[in-house]
Short mmCIF file of C-alpha atoms in Angstrom, two decimals:
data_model
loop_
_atom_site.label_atom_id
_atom_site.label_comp_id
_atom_site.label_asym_id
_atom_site.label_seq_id
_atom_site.Cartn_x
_atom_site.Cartn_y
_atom_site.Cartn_z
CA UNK G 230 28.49 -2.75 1.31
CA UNK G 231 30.27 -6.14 2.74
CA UNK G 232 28.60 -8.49 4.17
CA UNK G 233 30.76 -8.20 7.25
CA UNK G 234 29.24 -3.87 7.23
CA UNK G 235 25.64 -5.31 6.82
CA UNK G 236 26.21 -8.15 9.68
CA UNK G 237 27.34 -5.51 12.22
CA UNK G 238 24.19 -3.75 11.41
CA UNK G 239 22.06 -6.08 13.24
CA UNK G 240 23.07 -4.49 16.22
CA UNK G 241 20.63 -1.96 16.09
CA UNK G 242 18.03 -5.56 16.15
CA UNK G 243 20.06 -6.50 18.92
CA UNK G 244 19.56 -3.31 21.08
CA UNK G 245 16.10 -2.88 20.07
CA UNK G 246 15.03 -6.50 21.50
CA UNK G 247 17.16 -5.55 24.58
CA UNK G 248 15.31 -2.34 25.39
CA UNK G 249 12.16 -4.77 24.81
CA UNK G 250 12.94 -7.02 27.93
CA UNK G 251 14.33 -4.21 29.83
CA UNK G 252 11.17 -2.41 29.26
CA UNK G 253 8.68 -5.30 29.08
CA UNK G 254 7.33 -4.77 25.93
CA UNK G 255 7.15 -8.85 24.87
CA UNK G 256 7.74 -7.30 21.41
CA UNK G 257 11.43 -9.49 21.12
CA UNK G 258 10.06 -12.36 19.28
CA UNK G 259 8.23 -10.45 17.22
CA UNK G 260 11.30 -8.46 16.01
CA UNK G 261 13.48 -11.46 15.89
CA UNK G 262 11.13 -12.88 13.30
CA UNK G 263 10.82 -9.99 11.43
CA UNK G 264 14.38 -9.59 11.01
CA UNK G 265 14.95 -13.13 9.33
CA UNK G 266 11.36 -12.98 7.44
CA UNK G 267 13.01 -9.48 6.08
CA UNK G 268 16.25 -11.05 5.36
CA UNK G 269 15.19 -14.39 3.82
CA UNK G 270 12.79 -12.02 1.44
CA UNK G 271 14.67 -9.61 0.74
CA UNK G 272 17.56 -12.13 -0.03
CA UNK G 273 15.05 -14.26 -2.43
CA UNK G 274 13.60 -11.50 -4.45
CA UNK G 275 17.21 -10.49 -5.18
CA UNK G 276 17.88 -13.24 -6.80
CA UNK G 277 14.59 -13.79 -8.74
CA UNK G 278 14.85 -10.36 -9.78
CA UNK G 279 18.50 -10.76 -11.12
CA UNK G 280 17.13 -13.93 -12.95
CA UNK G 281 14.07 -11.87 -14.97
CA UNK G 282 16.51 -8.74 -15.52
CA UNK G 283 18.93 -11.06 -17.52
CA UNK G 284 16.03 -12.65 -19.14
CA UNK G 285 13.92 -9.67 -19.95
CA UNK G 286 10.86 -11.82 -20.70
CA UNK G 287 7.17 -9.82 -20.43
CA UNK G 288 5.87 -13.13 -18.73
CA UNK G 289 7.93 -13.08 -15.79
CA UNK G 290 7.53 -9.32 -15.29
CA UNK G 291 3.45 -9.34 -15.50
CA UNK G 292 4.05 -12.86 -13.31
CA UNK G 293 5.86 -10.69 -10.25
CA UNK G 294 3.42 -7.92 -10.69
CA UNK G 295 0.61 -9.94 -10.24
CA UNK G 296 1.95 -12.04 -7.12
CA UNK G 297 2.76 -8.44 -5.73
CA UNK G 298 -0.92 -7.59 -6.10
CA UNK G 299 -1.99 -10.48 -4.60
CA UNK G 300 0.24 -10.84 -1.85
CA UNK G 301 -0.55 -6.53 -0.93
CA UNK G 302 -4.69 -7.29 -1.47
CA UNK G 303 -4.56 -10.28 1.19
CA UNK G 304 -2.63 -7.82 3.67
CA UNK G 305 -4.91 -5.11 3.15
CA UNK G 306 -8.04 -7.29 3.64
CA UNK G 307 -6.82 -8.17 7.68
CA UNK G 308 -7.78 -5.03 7.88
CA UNK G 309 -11.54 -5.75 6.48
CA UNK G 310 -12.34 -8.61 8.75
CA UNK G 311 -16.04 -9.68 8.34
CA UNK G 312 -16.36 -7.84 5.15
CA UNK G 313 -17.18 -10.60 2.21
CA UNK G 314 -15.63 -10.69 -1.12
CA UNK G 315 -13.08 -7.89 -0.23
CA UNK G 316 -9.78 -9.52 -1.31
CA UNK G 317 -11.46 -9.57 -5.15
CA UNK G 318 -12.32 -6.28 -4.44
CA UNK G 319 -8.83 -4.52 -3.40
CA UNK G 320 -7.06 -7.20 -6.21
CA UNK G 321 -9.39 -5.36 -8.81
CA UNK G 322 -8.60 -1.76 -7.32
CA UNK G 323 -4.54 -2.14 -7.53
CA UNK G 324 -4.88 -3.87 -10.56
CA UNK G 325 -6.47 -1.38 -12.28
CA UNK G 326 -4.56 1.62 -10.83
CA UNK G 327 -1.82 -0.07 -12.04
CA UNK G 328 -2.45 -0.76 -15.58
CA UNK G 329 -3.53 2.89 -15.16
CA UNK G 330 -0.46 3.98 -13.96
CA UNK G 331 1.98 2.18 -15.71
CA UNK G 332 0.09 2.36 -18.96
CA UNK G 333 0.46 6.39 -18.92
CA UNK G 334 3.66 5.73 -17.84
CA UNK G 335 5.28 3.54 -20.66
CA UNK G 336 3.20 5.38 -23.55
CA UNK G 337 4.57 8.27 -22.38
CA UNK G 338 8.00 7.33 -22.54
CA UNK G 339 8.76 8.71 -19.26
CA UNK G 340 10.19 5.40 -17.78
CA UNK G 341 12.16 2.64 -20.53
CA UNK G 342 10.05 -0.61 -21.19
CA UNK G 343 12.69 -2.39 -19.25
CA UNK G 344 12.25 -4.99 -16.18
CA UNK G 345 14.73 -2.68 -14.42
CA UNK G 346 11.85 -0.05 -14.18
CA UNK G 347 8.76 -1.18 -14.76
CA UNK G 348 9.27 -4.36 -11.64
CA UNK G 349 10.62 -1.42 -9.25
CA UNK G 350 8.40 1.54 -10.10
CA UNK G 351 5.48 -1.21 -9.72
CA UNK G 352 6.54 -2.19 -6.29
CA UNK G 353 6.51 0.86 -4.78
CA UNK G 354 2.87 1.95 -6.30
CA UNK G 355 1.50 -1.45 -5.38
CA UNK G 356 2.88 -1.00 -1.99
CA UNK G 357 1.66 2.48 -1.80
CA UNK G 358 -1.93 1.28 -2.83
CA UNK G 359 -1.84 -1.47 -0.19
CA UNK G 360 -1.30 0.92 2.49
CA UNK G 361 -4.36 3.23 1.20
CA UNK G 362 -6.30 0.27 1.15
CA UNK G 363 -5.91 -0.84 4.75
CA UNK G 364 -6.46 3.02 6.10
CA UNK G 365 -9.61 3.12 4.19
CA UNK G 366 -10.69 -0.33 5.17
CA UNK G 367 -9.75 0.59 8.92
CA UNK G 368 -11.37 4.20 8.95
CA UNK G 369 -14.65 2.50 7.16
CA UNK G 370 -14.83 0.26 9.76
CA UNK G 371 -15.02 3.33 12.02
CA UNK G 372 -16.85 5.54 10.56
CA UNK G 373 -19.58 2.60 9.82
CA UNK G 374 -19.98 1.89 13.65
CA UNK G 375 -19.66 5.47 14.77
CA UNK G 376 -22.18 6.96 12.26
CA UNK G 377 -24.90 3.84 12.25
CA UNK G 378 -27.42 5.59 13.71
CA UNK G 379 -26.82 8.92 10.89
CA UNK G 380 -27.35 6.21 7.87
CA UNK G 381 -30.19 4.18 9.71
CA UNK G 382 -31.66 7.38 9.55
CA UNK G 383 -31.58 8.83 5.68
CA UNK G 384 -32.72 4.70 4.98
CA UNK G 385 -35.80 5.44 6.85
CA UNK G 386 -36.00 8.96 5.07
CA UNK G 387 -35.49 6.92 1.66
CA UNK G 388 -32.02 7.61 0.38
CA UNK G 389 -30.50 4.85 -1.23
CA UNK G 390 -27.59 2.69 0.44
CA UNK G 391 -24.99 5.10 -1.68
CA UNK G 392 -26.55 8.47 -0.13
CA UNK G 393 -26.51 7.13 3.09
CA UNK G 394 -23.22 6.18 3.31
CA UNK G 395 -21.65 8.99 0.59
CA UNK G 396 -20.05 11.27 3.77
CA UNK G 397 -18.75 8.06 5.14
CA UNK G 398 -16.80 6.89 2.52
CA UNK G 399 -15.94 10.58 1.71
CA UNK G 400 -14.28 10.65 5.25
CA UNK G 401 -12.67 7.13 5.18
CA UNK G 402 -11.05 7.55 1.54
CA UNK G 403 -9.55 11.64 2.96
CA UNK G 404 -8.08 9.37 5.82
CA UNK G 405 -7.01 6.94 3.36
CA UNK G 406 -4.69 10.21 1.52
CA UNK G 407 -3.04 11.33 5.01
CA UNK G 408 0.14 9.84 5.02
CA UNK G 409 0.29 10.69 1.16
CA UNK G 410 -0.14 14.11 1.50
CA UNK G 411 1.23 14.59 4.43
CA UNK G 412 4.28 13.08 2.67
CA UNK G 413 4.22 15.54 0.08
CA UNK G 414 4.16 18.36 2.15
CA UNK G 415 6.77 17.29 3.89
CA UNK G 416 9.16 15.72 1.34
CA UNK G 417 13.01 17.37 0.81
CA UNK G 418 12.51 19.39 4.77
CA UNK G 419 11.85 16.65 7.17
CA UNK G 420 12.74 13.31 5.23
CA UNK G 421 14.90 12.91 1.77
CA UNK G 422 12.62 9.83 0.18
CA UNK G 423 14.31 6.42 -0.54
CA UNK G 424 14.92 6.65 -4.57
CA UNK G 425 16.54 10.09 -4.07
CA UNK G 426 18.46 8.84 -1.40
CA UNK G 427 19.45 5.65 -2.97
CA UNK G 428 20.43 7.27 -6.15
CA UNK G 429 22.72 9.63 -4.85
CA UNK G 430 24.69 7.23 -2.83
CA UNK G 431 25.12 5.13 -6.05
CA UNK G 432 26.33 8.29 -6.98
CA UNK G 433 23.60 9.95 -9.44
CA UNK G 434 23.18 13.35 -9.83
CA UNK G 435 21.08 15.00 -7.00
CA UNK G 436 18.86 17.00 -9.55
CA UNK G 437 18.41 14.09 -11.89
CA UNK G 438 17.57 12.27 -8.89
CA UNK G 439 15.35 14.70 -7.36
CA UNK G 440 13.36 14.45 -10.68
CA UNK G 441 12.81 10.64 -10.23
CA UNK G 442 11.73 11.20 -7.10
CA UNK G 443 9.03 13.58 -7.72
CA UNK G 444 7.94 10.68 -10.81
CA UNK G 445 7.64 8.50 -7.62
CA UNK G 446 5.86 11.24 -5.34
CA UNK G 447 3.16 12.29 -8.05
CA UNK G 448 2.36 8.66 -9.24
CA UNK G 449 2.11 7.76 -5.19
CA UNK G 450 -0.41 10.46 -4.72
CA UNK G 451 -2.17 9.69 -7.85
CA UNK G 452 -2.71 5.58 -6.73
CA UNK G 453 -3.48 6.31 -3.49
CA UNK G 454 -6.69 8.55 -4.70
CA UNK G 455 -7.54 6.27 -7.24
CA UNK G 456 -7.04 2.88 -5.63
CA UNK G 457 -9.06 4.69 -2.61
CA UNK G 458 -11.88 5.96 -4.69
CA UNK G 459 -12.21 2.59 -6.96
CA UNK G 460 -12.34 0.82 -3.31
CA UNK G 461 -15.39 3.01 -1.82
CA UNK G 462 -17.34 2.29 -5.01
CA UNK G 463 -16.77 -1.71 -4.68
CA UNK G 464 -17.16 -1.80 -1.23
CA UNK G 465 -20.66 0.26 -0.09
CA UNK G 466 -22.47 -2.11 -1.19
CA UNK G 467 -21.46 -4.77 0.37
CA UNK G 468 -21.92 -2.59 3.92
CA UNK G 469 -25.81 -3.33 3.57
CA UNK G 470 -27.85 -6.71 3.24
CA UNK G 471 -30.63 -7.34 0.22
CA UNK G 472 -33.34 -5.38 2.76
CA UNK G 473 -30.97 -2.66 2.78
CA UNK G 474 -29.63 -2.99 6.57
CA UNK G 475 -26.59 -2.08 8.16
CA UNK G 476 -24.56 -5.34 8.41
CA UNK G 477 -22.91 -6.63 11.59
CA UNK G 478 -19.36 -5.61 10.39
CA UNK G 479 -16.86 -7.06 13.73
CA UNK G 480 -13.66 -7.99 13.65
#
């Protein structure tokens, strides 16, 4: 694509922001900045990632990885406001899904030991996790406040913080897996996914890129429960004070 093609696509930006003042949504200036933050990104990670493909060196790849985790934990935790210690929290529940997940994935040999797959596949997991996180964080919230008086209750019957708040977190990490599974149910009849789609415009074969595409789809569904899970057990805790109280969790 030239970048004459890819400047005529900002009308689309153009006629959104219109249809924002016609309408009187104020959301104009919000677009407008999300356009050049997405462009100025986008535009810098392409050229950081062409430097570490030439150079192929493990430092720079872990380096990226770790920045992505970051970067996705501090996004999720605007979702945890007036929850302590949660960034450490979500940083240690991607982190570990990932070693998880990549791990099975290189010693397996289903995806090369190369920048060009490991710093891609990665993305899209960490991503993937990120959004989990911030569903479960959001529906915890909820289901905190909405259910107080249910867990005030089996504490004065003398269950322990974890019983108390076990169909809670049971409820928030489900919520967590709906766009995930809904996803997968979905996948090939409403939507053709981004690899597959990608791939087959760069002119791969549709079955070999169907097959990537599933990798994608099963390791998705696999970090969402895992990173979601991993999350629930850091993060009960952390619900109650020393005397075993329900903490004033507001945004």
């Amino acid at each position: 694509m030239s970048l004459l093609a890819l400047s005529f696509t900002l009308l689309f930006v153009v006629i959104t922001m219109l249809v924002s003042v016609w309408q009187k949504l104020d959301l104009e200036m919000d677009i407008a900045i999300g356009t050049i933050r997405a462009a100025i990104q986008l535009l810098a990670v392409g050229y950081v990632l062409q430097f570490v493909f030439q150079s192929k060196h493990l430092l720079f790849i872990v380096l990226i990885i770790c920045i992505m985790i970051v970067v996705a934990a501090l996004n999720a935790a605007k979702r945890a406001k007036g929850m302590t210690g949660v960034v450490w929290r979500i940083i240690l529940s991607i982190a570990t899904m990932e070693i998880l997940m990549m791990g099975l994935l290189l010693s397996l040999q289903i995806i090369e030991a190369t920048p060009q797959y490991i710093i891609p596949l990665s993305g899209m997991t960490i991503g993937n996790a990120m959004v989990a996180c911030g569903l479960f964080l959001t529906q915890l919230k909820r289901e905190t406040e909405s259910s107080k008086g249910e867990i005030e209750t089996l504490l004065s019957l003398g269950a322990t913080s974890r019983q108390a708040v076990q169909d809670v977190l049971k409820r928030s990490v489900k919520f967590s897996m709906i766009p995930t599974i809904d996803a997968m149910k979905t996948v090939g009849l409403v939507q053709l996914p981004g690899m597959m789609t990608g791939m087959i415009i760069a002119g791969a074969d549709p079955v070999e890129a169907v097959r990537y595409q599933l990798l994608i789809i099963f390791v998705f569904t696999s970090s969402s429960a895992i990173t979601s899970m991993m999350l629930s057990v850091l993060c009960y805790k952390n619900l109650f004070t020393k005397d075993l109280q329900l903490k004033n969790w507001r945004q």
